[in-house]
Short mmCIF file of C-alpha atoms in Angstrom, two decimals:
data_model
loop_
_atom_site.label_atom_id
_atom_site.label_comp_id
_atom_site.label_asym_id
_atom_site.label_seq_id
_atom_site.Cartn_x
_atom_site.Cartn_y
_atom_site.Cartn_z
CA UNK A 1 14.36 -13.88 -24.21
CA UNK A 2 10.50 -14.28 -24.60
CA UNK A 3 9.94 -12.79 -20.84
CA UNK A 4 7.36 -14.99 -19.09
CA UNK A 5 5.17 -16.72 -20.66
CA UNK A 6 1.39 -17.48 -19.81
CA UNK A 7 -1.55 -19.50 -21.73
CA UNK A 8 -4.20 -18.90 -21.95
CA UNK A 9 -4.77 -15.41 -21.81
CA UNK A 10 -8.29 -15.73 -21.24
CA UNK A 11 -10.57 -18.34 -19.81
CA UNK A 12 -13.94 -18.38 -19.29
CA UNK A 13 -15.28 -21.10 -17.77
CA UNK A 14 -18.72 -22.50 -16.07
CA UNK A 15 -18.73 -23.38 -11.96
CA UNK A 16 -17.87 -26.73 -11.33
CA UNK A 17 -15.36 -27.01 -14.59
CA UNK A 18 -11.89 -27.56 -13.73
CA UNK A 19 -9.43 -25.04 -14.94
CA UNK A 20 -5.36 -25.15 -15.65
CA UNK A 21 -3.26 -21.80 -16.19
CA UNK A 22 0.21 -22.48 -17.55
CA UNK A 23 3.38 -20.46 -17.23
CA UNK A 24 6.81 -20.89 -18.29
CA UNK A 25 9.07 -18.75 -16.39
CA UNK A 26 12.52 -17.34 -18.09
CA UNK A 27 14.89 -18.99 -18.86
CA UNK A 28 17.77 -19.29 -16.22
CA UNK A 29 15.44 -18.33 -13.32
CA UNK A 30 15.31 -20.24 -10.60
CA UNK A 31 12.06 -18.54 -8.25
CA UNK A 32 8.60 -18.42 -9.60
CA UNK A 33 5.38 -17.07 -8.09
CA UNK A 34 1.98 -17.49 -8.76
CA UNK A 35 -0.50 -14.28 -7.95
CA UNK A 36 -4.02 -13.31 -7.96
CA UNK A 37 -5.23 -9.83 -8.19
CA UNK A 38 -9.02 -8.39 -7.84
CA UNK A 39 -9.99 -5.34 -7.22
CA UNK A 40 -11.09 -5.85 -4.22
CA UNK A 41 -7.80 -7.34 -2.27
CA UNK A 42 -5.25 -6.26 -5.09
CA UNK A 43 -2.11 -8.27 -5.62
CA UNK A 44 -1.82 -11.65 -3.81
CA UNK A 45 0.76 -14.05 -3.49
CA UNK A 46 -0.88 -17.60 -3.71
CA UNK A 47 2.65 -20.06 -4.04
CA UNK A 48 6.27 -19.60 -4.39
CA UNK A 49 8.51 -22.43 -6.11
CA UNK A 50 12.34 -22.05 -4.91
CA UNK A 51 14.56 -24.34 -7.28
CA UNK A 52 10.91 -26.14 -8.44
CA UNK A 53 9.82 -27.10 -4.87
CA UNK A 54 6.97 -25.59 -3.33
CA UNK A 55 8.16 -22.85 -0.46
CA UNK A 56 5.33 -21.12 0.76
CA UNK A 57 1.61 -22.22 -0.24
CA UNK A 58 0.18 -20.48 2.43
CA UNK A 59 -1.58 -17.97 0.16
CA UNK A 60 -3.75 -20.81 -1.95
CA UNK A 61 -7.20 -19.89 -1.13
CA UNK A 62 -8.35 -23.41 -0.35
CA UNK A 63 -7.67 -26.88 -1.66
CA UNK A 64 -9.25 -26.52 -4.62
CA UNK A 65 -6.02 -24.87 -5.76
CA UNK A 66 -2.84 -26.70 -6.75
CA UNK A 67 0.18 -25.67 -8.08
CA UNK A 68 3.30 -28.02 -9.47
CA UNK A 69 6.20 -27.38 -11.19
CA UNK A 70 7.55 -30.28 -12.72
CA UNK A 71 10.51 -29.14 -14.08
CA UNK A 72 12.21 -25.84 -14.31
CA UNK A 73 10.75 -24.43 -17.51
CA UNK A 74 7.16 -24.93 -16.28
CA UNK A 75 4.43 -24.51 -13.65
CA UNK A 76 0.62 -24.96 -13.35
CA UNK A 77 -2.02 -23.78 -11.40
CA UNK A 78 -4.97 -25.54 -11.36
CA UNK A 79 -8.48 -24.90 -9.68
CA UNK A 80 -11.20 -27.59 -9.11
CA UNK A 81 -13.62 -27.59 -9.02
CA UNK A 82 -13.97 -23.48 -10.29
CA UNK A 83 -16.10 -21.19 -9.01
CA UNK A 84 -17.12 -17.49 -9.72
CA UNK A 85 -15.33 -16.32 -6.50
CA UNK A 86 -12.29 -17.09 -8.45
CA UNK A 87 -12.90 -14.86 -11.47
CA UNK A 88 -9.59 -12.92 -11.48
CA UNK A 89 -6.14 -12.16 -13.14
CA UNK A 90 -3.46 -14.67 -12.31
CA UNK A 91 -0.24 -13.95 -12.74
CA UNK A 92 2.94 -15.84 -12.85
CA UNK A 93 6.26 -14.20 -12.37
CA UNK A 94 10.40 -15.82 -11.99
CA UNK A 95 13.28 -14.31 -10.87
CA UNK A 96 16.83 -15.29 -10.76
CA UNK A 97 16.89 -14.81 -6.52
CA UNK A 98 19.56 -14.60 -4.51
CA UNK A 99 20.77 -11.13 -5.10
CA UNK A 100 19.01 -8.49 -3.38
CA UNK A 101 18.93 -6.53 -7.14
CA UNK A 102 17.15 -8.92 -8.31
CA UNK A 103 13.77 -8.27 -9.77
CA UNK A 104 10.41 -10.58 -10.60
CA UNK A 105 10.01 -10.42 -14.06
CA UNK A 106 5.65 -10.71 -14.58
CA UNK A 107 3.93 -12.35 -17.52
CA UNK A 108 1.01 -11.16 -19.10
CA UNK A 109 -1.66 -12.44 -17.03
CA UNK A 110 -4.23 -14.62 -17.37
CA UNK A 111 -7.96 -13.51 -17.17
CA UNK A 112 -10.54 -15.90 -15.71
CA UNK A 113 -14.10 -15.40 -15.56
CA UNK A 114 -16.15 -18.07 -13.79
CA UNK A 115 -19.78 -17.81 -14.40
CA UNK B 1 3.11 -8.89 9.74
CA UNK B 2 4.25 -6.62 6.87
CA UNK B 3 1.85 -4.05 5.31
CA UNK B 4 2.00 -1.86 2.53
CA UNK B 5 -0.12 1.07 1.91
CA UNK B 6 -0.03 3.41 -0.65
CA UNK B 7 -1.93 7.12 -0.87
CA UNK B 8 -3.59 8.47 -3.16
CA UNK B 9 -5.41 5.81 -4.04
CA UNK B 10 -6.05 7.66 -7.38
CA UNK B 11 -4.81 10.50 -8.99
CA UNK B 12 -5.19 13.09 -11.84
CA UNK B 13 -3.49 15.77 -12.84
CA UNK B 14 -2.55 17.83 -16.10
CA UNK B 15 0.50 16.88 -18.37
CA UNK B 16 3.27 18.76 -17.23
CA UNK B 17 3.21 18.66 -13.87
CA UNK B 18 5.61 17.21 -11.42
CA UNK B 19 3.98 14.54 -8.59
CA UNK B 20 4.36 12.38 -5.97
CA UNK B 21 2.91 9.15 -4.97
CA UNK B 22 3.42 7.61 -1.23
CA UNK B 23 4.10 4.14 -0.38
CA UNK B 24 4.62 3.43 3.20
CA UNK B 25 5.29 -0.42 5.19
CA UNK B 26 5.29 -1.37 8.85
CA UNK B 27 8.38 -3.82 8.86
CA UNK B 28 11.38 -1.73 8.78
CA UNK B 29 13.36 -5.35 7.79
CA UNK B 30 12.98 -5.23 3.99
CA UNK B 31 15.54 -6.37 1.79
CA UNK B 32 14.98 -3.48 -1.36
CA UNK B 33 12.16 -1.74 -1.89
CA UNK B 34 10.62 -1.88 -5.81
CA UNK B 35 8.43 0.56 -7.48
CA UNK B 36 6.28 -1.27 -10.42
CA UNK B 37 4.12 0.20 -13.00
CA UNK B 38 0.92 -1.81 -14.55
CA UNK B 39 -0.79 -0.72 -17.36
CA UNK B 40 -4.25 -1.90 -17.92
CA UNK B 41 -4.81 -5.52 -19.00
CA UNK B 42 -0.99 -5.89 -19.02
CA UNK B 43 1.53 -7.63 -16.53
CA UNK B 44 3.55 -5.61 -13.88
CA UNK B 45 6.85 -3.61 -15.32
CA UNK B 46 9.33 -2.79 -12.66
CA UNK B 47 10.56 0.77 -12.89
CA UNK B 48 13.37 1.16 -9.80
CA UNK B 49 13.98 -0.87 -7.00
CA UNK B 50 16.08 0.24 -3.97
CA UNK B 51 17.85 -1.91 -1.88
CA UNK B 52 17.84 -1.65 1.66
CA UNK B 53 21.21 0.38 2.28
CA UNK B 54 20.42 3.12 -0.45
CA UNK B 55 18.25 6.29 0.02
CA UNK B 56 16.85 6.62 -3.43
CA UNK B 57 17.28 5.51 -7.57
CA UNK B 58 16.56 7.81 -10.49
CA UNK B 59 15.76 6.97 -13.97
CA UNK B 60 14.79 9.38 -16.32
CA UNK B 61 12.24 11.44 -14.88
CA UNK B 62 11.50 9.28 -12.28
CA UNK B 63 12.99 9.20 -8.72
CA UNK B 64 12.64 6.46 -5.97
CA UNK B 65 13.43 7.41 -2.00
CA UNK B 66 13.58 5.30 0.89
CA UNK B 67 13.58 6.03 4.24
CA UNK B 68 13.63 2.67 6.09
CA UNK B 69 13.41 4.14 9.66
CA UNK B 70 10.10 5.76 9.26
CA UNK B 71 8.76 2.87 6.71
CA UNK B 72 8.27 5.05 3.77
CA UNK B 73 8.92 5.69 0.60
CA UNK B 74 8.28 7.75 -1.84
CA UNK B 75 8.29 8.22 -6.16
CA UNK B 76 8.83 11.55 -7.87
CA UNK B 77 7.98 11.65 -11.34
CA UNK B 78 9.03 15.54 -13.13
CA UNK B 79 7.07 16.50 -16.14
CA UNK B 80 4.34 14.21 -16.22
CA UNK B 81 3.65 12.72 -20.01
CA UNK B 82 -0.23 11.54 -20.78
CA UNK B 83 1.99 8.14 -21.38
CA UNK B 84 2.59 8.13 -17.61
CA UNK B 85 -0.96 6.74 -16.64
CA UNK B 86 -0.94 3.91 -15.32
CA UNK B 87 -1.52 2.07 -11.96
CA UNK B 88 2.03 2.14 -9.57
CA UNK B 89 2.83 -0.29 -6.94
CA UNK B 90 5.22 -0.44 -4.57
CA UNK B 91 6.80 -3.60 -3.29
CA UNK B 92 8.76 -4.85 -0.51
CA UNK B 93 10.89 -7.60 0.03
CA UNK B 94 12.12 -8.77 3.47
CA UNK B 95 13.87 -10.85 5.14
CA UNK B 96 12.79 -11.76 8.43
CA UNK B 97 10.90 -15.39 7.23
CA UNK B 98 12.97 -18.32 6.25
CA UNK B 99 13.03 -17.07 2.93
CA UNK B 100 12.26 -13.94 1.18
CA UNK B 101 8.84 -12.77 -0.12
CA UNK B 102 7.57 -9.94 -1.84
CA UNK B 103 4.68 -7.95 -0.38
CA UNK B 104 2.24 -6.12 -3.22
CA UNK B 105 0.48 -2.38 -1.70
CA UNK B 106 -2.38 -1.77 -3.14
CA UNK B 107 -1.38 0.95 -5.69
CA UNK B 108 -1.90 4.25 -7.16
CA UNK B 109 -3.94 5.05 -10.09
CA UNK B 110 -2.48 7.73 -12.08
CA UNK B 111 -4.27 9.79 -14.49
CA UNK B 112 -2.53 12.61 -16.82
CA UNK B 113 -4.68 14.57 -18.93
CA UNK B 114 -3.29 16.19 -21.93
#
């Protein structure tokens, strides 16, 4: 298997501009997560997708963030409008769940820098 | 609320020797406990993860406890390699919400110098 998969890798974009991070989790895995980690506050859960449906959004910063996952080979997470507050590294991760041996397998990351 | 803390915040130390970096949470209802390593500009790579009813995991040189009374764990890594730097994060996962999540300390930056 690929692992997870995340596109772009890097994004820089101008305040204001709208901005979509893909990830497609692996195959057979039926949990994915969206995080955000900065220096300053580290790791950060923003959403977590059970079975595609949103669980928990309580993380998401504000509502310029959405997340969907329309089917289960693929999630977005979109911000708009951006804005250099949200310069970070997103990460997406899936896991198969239920047992408590299972792990969250993490995709590369995607860098965003919002001037 | 859970939190996760880990100490030192950084650390360096020559190749060869043995170390240990502390991870401790305040929610004693966890489901496993993980230990992750990140290199830099790259994902998260889990390295051991301990469920609940065990007291520790070993793999290769490295060595996971847990001690889920006093909210701590710790992971021993013997004959530190220049290839072991990297930043190391613990996780937990509990159980007390309607569903599991996974809470992220902050981590430990780990230095070797050959």
């Amino acid at each position: 298997d690929a692992g997870v998969i995340q596109s772009p890798r890097h994004e820089v974009t101008e305040m204001g501009q709208e901005v979509t991070l893909r990830c497609k989790p692996i195959s057979g895995h039926n949990s994915l997560f969206w995080y955000r980690q900065t220096m300053m506050r580290g790791l950060e859960l923003l959403i977590y997708f059970n079975n595609n449906v949103p669980i928990d959004d309580s993380g998401m910063p504000e509502d310029r963030f959405s997340a969907k996952m329309p089917n289960a080979s693929f999630s977005t997470l979109k911000i708009q409008p951006s804005e250099p507050r949200d310069s970070a590294v997103y990460f997406c991760a899936s896991r198969k769940s239920g047992r408590p041996t299972d792990t969250q397998y993490f995709g590369p990351g995607t860098r965003l820098t919002v001037l | 609320k859970q939190e996760v803390t880990q100490i030192p915040a950084a650390l360096s130390v020559p190749e060869g020797e043995n170390l240990v970096l502390n991870c401790s949470f305040t929610d004693s209802a966890i489901y496993n406990l993980q230990w992750f390593r990140q290199d830099p500009g790259k994902g998260l790579t889990s390295l051991l993860l301990i469920q609940s009813s065990q007291r520790e995991q070993t793999s290769g040189r490295l060595n996971a406890s847990l001690d889920k009374s006093s909210g701590r764990s710790t992971l021993y890594i013997a004959a530190s390699q220049p290839g072991d730097s990297a930043t190391y994060l613990c996780a937990v996962r509990q159980v007390k919400t309607s569903y599991d999540k996974v809470i992220f300390g902050p981590g430990t930056s780990l230095s070797v110098i050959p």
